[in-house]
Short mmCIF file of C-alpha atoms in Angstrom, two decimals:
data_model
loop_
_atom_site.label_atom_id
_atom_site.label_comp_id
_atom_site.label_asym_id
_atom_site.label_seq_id
_atom_site.Cartn_x
_atom_site.Cartn_y
_atom_site.Cartn_z
CA MET A 60 12.20 12.94 13.96
CA ASP A 61 10.03 13.13 10.82
CA ILE A 62 7.54 10.44 9.82
CA LEU A 63 9.80 8.74 7.25
CA SER A 64 12.64 8.60 9.77
CA GLN A 65 10.27 7.13 12.34
CA MET A 66 9.23 4.43 9.88
CA THR A 67 12.86 3.62 9.12
CA LYS A 68 13.69 3.32 12.82
CA ARG A 69 10.63 1.17 13.47
CA ALA A 70 11.59 -1.15 10.61
CA GLN A 71 15.18 -1.41 11.85
CA ASP A 72 13.94 -2.33 15.32
CA ASN A 73 11.48 -4.94 14.01
CA LEU A 74 13.10 -6.58 10.99
CA GLN A 75 10.55 -8.01 8.56
CA ARG A 76 11.08 -10.40 5.65
CA ILE A 77 10.22 -8.59 2.42
CA VAL A 78 10.21 -10.52 -0.86
CA LEU A 79 11.25 -8.76 -4.09
CA PRO A 80 10.00 -10.80 -7.08
CA GLU A 81 12.01 -8.65 -9.52
CA GLY A 82 15.33 -9.63 -7.96
CA ASP A 83 17.36 -9.06 -11.12
CA GLU A 84 15.84 -5.66 -11.98
CA ILE A 85 18.68 -3.15 -11.61
CA ARG A 86 16.88 -0.42 -9.65
CA THR A 87 15.40 -3.04 -7.34
CA LEU A 88 18.83 -4.56 -6.82
CA GLU A 89 20.36 -1.20 -5.94
CA ALA A 90 17.50 -0.46 -3.54
CA ALA A 91 17.99 -3.88 -1.97
CA ASP A 92 21.66 -3.10 -1.39
CA ILE A 93 20.69 0.11 0.45
CA ILE A 94 18.04 -1.67 2.53
CA LEU A 95 20.52 -4.35 3.57
CA LYS A 96 23.28 -1.86 4.26
CA GLU A 97 21.00 0.19 6.53
CA LYS A 98 19.48 -2.95 8.08
CA ILE A 99 15.89 -1.87 7.38
CA ALA A 100 14.57 -5.32 6.43
CA LYS A 101 15.52 -8.87 5.64
CA LEU A 102 15.17 -9.47 1.91
CA ILE A 103 14.29 -12.38 -0.35
CA LEU A 104 15.27 -11.81 -3.98
CA ILE A 105 13.60 -14.04 -6.56
CA GLY A 106 15.67 -14.83 -9.65
CA ASN A 107 18.68 -16.67 -10.98
CA ARG A 108 21.30 -16.69 -8.24
CA GLU A 109 24.34 -16.41 -10.52
CA LYS A 110 22.80 -13.56 -12.50
CA ILE A 111 21.86 -11.59 -9.39
CA LEU A 112 25.27 -12.01 -7.75
CA SER A 113 27.04 -11.16 -11.02
CA MET A 114 24.99 -7.96 -11.44
CA ALA A 115 25.69 -7.01 -7.83
CA GLU A 116 29.43 -7.58 -8.21
CA GLU A 117 29.63 -5.59 -11.45
CA ARG A 118 27.98 -2.57 -9.81
CA GLY A 119 29.62 -2.80 -6.41
CA PHE A 120 26.46 -3.73 -4.50
CA SER A 121 28.42 -5.32 -1.69
CA HIS A 122 25.53 -6.14 0.63
CA ILE A 123 23.42 -8.28 -1.72
CA ALA A 124 25.10 -11.44 -0.42
CA GLN A 125 23.21 -10.86 2.84
CA ALA A 126 19.88 -11.43 1.08
CA GLU A 127 18.22 -14.79 0.57
CA ILE A 128 18.22 -15.49 -3.17
CA PHE A 129 15.44 -17.84 -4.24
CA ASP A 130 15.87 -19.43 -7.67
CA PRO A 131 12.58 -20.99 -8.84
CA GLN A 132 14.47 -23.17 -11.34
CA THR A 133 16.53 -24.98 -8.71
CA ASP A 134 14.93 -24.59 -5.27
CA GLU A 135 13.41 -27.77 -3.85
CA ARG A 136 10.69 -25.78 -2.09
CA MET A 137 8.96 -25.11 -5.41
CA THR A 138 7.08 -28.40 -5.16
CA ALA A 139 5.48 -27.31 -1.89
CA TYR A 140 4.63 -23.86 -3.23
CA ALA A 141 3.02 -25.35 -6.34
CA GLN A 142 0.98 -27.70 -4.18
CA LEU A 143 -0.13 -24.79 -1.98
CA LEU A 144 -1.29 -22.87 -5.05
CA TYR A 145 -3.18 -25.91 -6.30
CA GLU A 146 -4.97 -26.31 -2.97
CA LEU A 147 -5.90 -22.63 -2.93
CA ARG A 148 -7.18 -22.52 -6.52
CA LYS A 149 -8.45 -26.02 -7.36
CA LYS A 150 -12.05 -25.02 -6.63
CA LYS A 151 -11.59 -22.33 -9.30
CA GLY A 152 -10.61 -25.03 -11.80
CA MET A 153 -6.82 -24.86 -11.57
CA THR A 154 -5.08 -28.18 -12.29
CA GLU A 155 -1.88 -29.38 -10.63
CA GLU A 156 0.03 -28.84 -13.88
CA GLU A 157 -1.27 -25.28 -14.16
CA ALA A 158 -0.29 -24.67 -10.54
CA ARG A 159 3.27 -25.86 -11.20
CA LYS A 160 3.60 -23.46 -14.14
CA LYS A 161 1.96 -20.53 -12.37
CA ALA A 162 4.09 -20.96 -9.26
CA GLN A 163 7.14 -20.24 -11.45
CA ASP A 164 5.83 -16.70 -11.94
CA PRO A 165 7.78 -14.58 -9.39
CA LEU A 166 4.71 -12.48 -8.58
CA TYR A 167 2.71 -15.57 -7.70
CA LEU A 168 5.69 -17.09 -5.93
CA GLY A 169 6.15 -14.01 -3.74
CA CYS A 170 2.53 -14.20 -2.56
CA LEU A 171 2.86 -17.94 -1.97
CA MET A 172 5.87 -17.29 0.26
CA ILE A 173 3.79 -14.86 2.32
CA LYS A 174 0.84 -17.25 2.47
CA ASN A 175 3.15 -20.05 3.63
CA GLY A 176 4.64 -17.88 6.38
CA ASP A 177 8.05 -17.58 4.73
CA ALA A 178 7.83 -13.82 4.08
CA ASP A 179 5.98 -10.89 5.65
CA GLY A 180 5.40 -8.60 2.65
CA GLU A 181 6.14 -7.97 -1.02
CA VAL A 182 7.18 -5.04 -3.22
CA ALA A 183 7.00 -5.34 -7.02
CA GLY A 184 5.98 -3.49 -10.15
CA ALA A 185 9.22 -1.90 -11.37
CA ARG A 186 8.76 -3.68 -14.69
CA GLY A 187 5.15 -4.91 -14.54
CA THR A 188 1.66 -3.48 -14.38
CA THR A 189 -0.43 -2.82 -11.29
CA ALA A 190 -2.82 -5.56 -12.42
CA ASP A 191 0.07 -8.03 -12.61
CA THR A 192 1.02 -7.23 -9.02
CA ILE A 193 -2.47 -7.18 -7.52
CA ARG A 194 -3.94 -10.25 -9.25
CA PRO A 195 -1.83 -12.86 -7.38
CA ALA A 196 -2.46 -11.04 -4.10
CA PHE A 197 -6.22 -11.24 -4.67
CA GLN A 198 -6.07 -14.92 -5.60
CA ILE A 199 -3.65 -16.10 -2.91
CA LEU A 200 -3.75 -13.70 0.03
CA LYS A 201 -7.25 -12.24 -0.47
CA THR A 202 -8.53 -9.28 1.53
CA ARG A 203 -8.38 -8.77 5.28
CA PRO A 204 -11.26 -10.08 7.39
CA GLY A 205 -14.14 -7.64 7.25
CA VAL A 206 -12.67 -5.81 4.25
CA GLY A 207 -13.97 -6.52 0.78
CA ILE A 208 -12.04 -3.96 -1.20
CA VAL A 209 -8.40 -3.08 -1.92
CA SER A 210 -7.62 0.62 -2.21
CA GLY A 211 -4.64 2.90 -2.71
CA ALA A 212 -3.52 5.62 -0.29
CA PHE A 213 -0.92 8.35 -0.69
CA LEU A 214 1.15 9.86 2.08
CA MET A 215 1.16 13.59 1.40
CA PHE A 216 3.99 15.67 2.86
CA THR A 217 3.00 19.29 2.18
CA PRO A 218 4.62 22.62 3.10
CA ALA A 219 1.31 23.83 4.60
CA GLN A 220 2.14 23.01 8.21
CA GLU A 221 -1.11 24.53 9.46
CA LEU A 222 -3.04 21.72 7.74
CA GLY A 223 -3.41 18.08 8.70
CA GLU A 224 -0.68 16.86 11.03
CA ASP A 225 1.93 19.62 10.59
CA GLY A 226 1.40 19.44 6.84
CA PHE A 227 1.13 15.65 6.66
CA LEU A 228 -2.07 14.00 5.38
CA VAL A 229 -3.21 10.66 3.98
CA PHE A 230 -5.33 10.70 0.79
CA ALA A 231 -7.45 7.78 -0.51
CA ASP A 232 -8.57 6.19 -2.75
CA CYS A 233 -6.35 7.75 -5.41
CA ALA A 234 -5.30 4.66 -7.33
CA VAL A 235 -7.60 1.65 -7.53
CA ASN A 236 -11.41 1.96 -7.47
CA PRO A 237 -13.08 4.15 -10.12
CA CYS A 238 -16.47 4.43 -8.44
CA PRO A 239 -16.85 2.78 -5.02
CA ASP A 240 -20.35 2.42 -3.62
CA ALA A 241 -21.25 3.62 -0.11
CA ASN A 242 -20.24 0.37 1.60
CA GLU A 243 -16.92 0.24 -0.25
CA LEU A 244 -16.26 3.90 0.51
CA ALA A 245 -16.79 3.22 4.21
CA GLN A 246 -14.30 0.34 4.09
CA ILE A 247 -11.79 2.55 2.28
CA ALA A 248 -12.15 5.15 5.05
CA ILE A 249 -11.49 2.58 7.79
CA SER A 250 -8.52 1.07 5.92
CA THR A 251 -7.01 4.52 5.38
CA ALA A 252 -7.36 5.38 9.05
CA GLU A 253 -5.49 2.18 9.88
CA THR A 254 -2.79 3.10 7.37
CA ALA A 255 -2.39 6.50 9.05
CA ARG A 256 -2.01 4.85 12.45
CA ALA A 257 0.33 2.09 11.30
CA LEU A 258 2.68 4.18 9.20
CA ALA A 259 2.60 7.66 10.70
CA GLY A 260 1.69 6.84 14.28
CA ILE A 261 -1.00 9.53 14.30
CA GLU A 262 -4.57 9.43 15.56
CA PRO A 263 -6.63 9.68 12.36
CA ARG A 264 -9.28 12.36 11.90
CA VAL A 265 -11.10 11.24 8.78
CA ALA A 266 -13.03 13.57 6.48
CA MET A 267 -15.44 12.06 3.95
CA LEU A 268 -15.16 14.61 1.15
CA SER A 269 -17.93 15.92 -1.08
CA PHE A 270 -19.01 19.15 -2.77
CA SER A 271 -21.43 19.67 0.11
CA THR A 272 -20.99 20.22 3.85
CA LYS A 273 -23.68 18.86 6.13
CA GLY A 274 -26.55 19.20 3.70
CA SER A 275 -25.54 22.46 2.02
CA ALA A 276 -26.44 20.85 -1.32
CA LYS A 277 -28.62 17.96 -2.47
CA HIS A 278 -27.57 15.28 -4.96
CA GLU A 279 -27.33 11.51 -5.21
CA LEU A 280 -23.52 11.78 -5.21
CA ILE A 281 -23.75 13.48 -1.81
CA ASP A 282 -26.15 10.80 -0.61
CA LYS A 283 -23.47 8.18 -1.28
CA VAL A 284 -20.98 10.01 0.94
CA THR A 285 -23.46 10.53 3.79
CA GLN A 286 -24.46 6.87 3.63
CA ALA A 287 -20.79 5.83 3.63
CA THR A 288 -20.25 8.01 6.71
CA GLN A 289 -23.09 6.24 8.53
CA ILE A 290 -21.76 2.80 7.58
CA ALA A 291 -18.24 3.71 8.72
CA HIS A 292 -19.59 4.85 12.09
CA GLU A 293 -21.36 1.52 12.48
CA LEU A 294 -18.26 -0.49 11.51
CA ALA A 295 -15.80 1.59 13.55
CA PRO A 296 -17.72 3.55 16.21
CA ASP A 297 -14.57 4.76 17.96
CA LEU A 298 -13.03 6.22 14.80
CA MET A 299 -13.00 10.02 14.60
CA LEU A 300 -14.73 10.40 11.22
CA ASP A 301 -17.22 12.86 9.78
CA GLY A 302 -18.92 13.78 6.52
CA GLU A 303 -20.03 14.96 4.23
CA LEU A 304 -17.46 17.77 4.24
CA GLN A 305 -16.11 20.08 1.56
CA ALA A 306 -12.32 20.17 1.36
CA ASP A 307 -12.00 23.62 2.92
CA ALA A 308 -14.39 22.68 5.73
CA ALA A 309 -12.32 19.57 6.37
CA LEU A 310 -8.95 21.32 6.42
CA VAL A 311 -9.30 24.97 7.48
CA GLU A 312 -10.24 25.57 11.11
CA LYS A 313 -12.18 28.80 10.58
CA VAL A 314 -14.14 27.34 7.68
CA GLY A 315 -14.82 24.15 9.60
CA GLN A 316 -16.14 26.07 12.60
CA LEU A 317 -18.39 28.10 10.33
CA LYS A 318 -19.78 25.28 8.19
CA ALA A 319 -19.78 22.37 10.68
CA PRO A 320 -19.46 23.81 14.20
CA GLN A 321 -20.45 20.53 15.92
CA SER A 322 -17.89 18.42 14.08
CA LYS A 323 -14.79 17.03 15.80
CA VAL A 324 -13.14 16.55 12.41
CA ALA A 325 -14.01 19.71 10.46
CA GLY A 326 -11.02 22.03 10.21
CA ARG A 327 -8.72 19.37 11.71
CA ALA A 328 -8.78 16.45 9.25
CA ASN A 329 -5.53 14.58 8.59
CA VAL A 330 -7.10 11.80 6.46
CA LEU A 331 -9.08 12.73 3.35
CA VAL A 332 -11.34 10.13 1.71
CA PHE A 333 -12.36 11.13 -1.81
CA PRO A 334 -15.76 10.08 -3.19
CA ASP A 335 -14.33 8.43 -6.30
CA LEU A 336 -11.10 7.79 -8.17
CA GLN A 337 -11.43 10.79 -10.49
CA ALA A 338 -11.57 13.20 -7.55
CA GLY A 339 -8.83 11.37 -5.63
CA ASN A 340 -6.36 11.06 -8.48
CA ILE A 341 -6.89 14.62 -9.66
CA GLY A 342 -6.78 15.93 -6.10
CA TYR A 343 -3.49 14.42 -5.04
CA LYS A 344 -1.77 15.43 -8.28
CA LEU A 345 -2.99 19.03 -8.00
CA VAL A 346 -1.71 19.24 -4.43
CA GLU A 347 1.59 17.70 -5.49
CA ARG A 348 2.12 20.07 -8.41
CA PHE A 349 0.79 23.32 -6.98
CA SER A 350 2.23 23.08 -3.47
CA GLY A 351 5.40 21.11 -4.12
CA ALA A 352 4.13 18.35 -1.85
CA ASN A 353 5.91 15.00 -1.73
CA ALA A 354 3.37 12.29 -2.57
CA ILE A 355 4.40 8.75 -1.62
CA GLY A 356 2.32 5.88 -2.93
CA PRO A 357 0.09 4.34 -3.87
CA ILE A 358 0.21 2.21 -0.75
CA LEU A 359 -2.13 -0.74 -1.19
CA GLN A 360 -4.44 -1.34 1.74
CA GLY A 361 -7.04 -3.97 2.49
CA ILE A 362 -4.97 -7.01 1.43
CA ALA A 363 -4.54 -9.68 4.10
CA ALA A 364 -0.75 -9.12 4.04
CA PRO A 365 1.20 -6.13 2.73
CA VAL A 366 1.80 -6.17 -1.03
CA ASN A 367 2.80 -2.92 -2.68
CA ASP A 368 3.05 -1.85 -6.28
CA LEU A 369 5.76 0.33 -7.83
CA SER A 370 5.54 2.60 -10.82
CA ARG A 371 7.51 1.34 -13.80
CA GLY A 372 9.15 4.78 -13.82
CA CYS A 373 10.18 4.53 -10.18
CA LYS A 374 13.56 5.66 -8.88
CA VAL A 375 15.80 3.70 -6.55
CA GLN A 376 14.81 5.84 -3.56
CA ASP A 377 11.13 5.20 -4.33
CA ILE A 378 11.77 1.46 -3.98
CA VAL A 379 13.70 1.96 -0.74
CA THR A 380 10.82 3.99 0.67
CA MET A 381 8.21 1.46 -0.42
CA ILE A 382 10.14 -1.44 1.15
CA THR A 383 10.32 0.57 4.38
CA ILE A 384 6.58 1.25 4.25
CA THR A 385 5.81 -2.41 3.53
CA ALA A 386 7.92 -3.45 6.51
CA ASN A 387 5.93 -1.07 8.72
CA GLN A 388 2.66 -2.49 7.43
CA ALA A 389 3.91 -5.98 8.23
CA ILE A 390 4.85 -4.92 11.76
CA LYS A 391 1.32 -3.65 12.30
#
């Protein structure tokens, strides 16, 4: 059974409540119908109930009636959600009136549902920006204890079965932080290792990437990676992690043995942590285009509860996959 099938089975066996703030967005609605049909998650659709049911009937989405449809204009629970938002943000200057208005925003409402224990995760972004999706999560859910940074990981399914975990690797940060410092880079490494465990069920072997391997070059950019490696070891001493490593030393066994013979990660890495966003974003796209790899993400990590962002150009299957991933994060 491949990793995606394993995630689907795990979600089906441990049904989570995933809120979809864009409940009347057509691709989201079709994806929701598939999720409900295959019993991958319980769903909460935010939007006008009559509109959602009408759209579903017109397109033959026969399983949408199984979802909970939450209409902010009519649901009595809105008062409690608005009060929760006020309590969370009043020290930042938010008034009760502002909280009532803001709680009507489906993206804020979805995070309030999670914060209140009424949902386990959220998927949004089919018609909004990444900033629109992340901002409420920062303000309401905040980051996980001990983690001060949110980052974006990609699951990379490549045809190079001799690399990573039979061709599977996790890349980060490829989506969020332009230039993390050493402490942030260490936290990204630990979060990405946890993502690899939670979603793929693999034991992570984390390579902190650079253009140097074990002192083969000298530069302040390399110093950041070596410092991040030290911090990560202090924060997670049991994690199999090493750096700094060049990409070939991290991935290719012969090269790893030659350049870093004492390393337990070199030549065997299945998690790659890039030194900055330029390298990460360029790297995953090159692998995707040159090798025909399937890149799934970005998967947001570091938030106190799973909230994931979609591309506005996403396809229905992309949304199905992201809901499945979010359910697996919630299970963890």
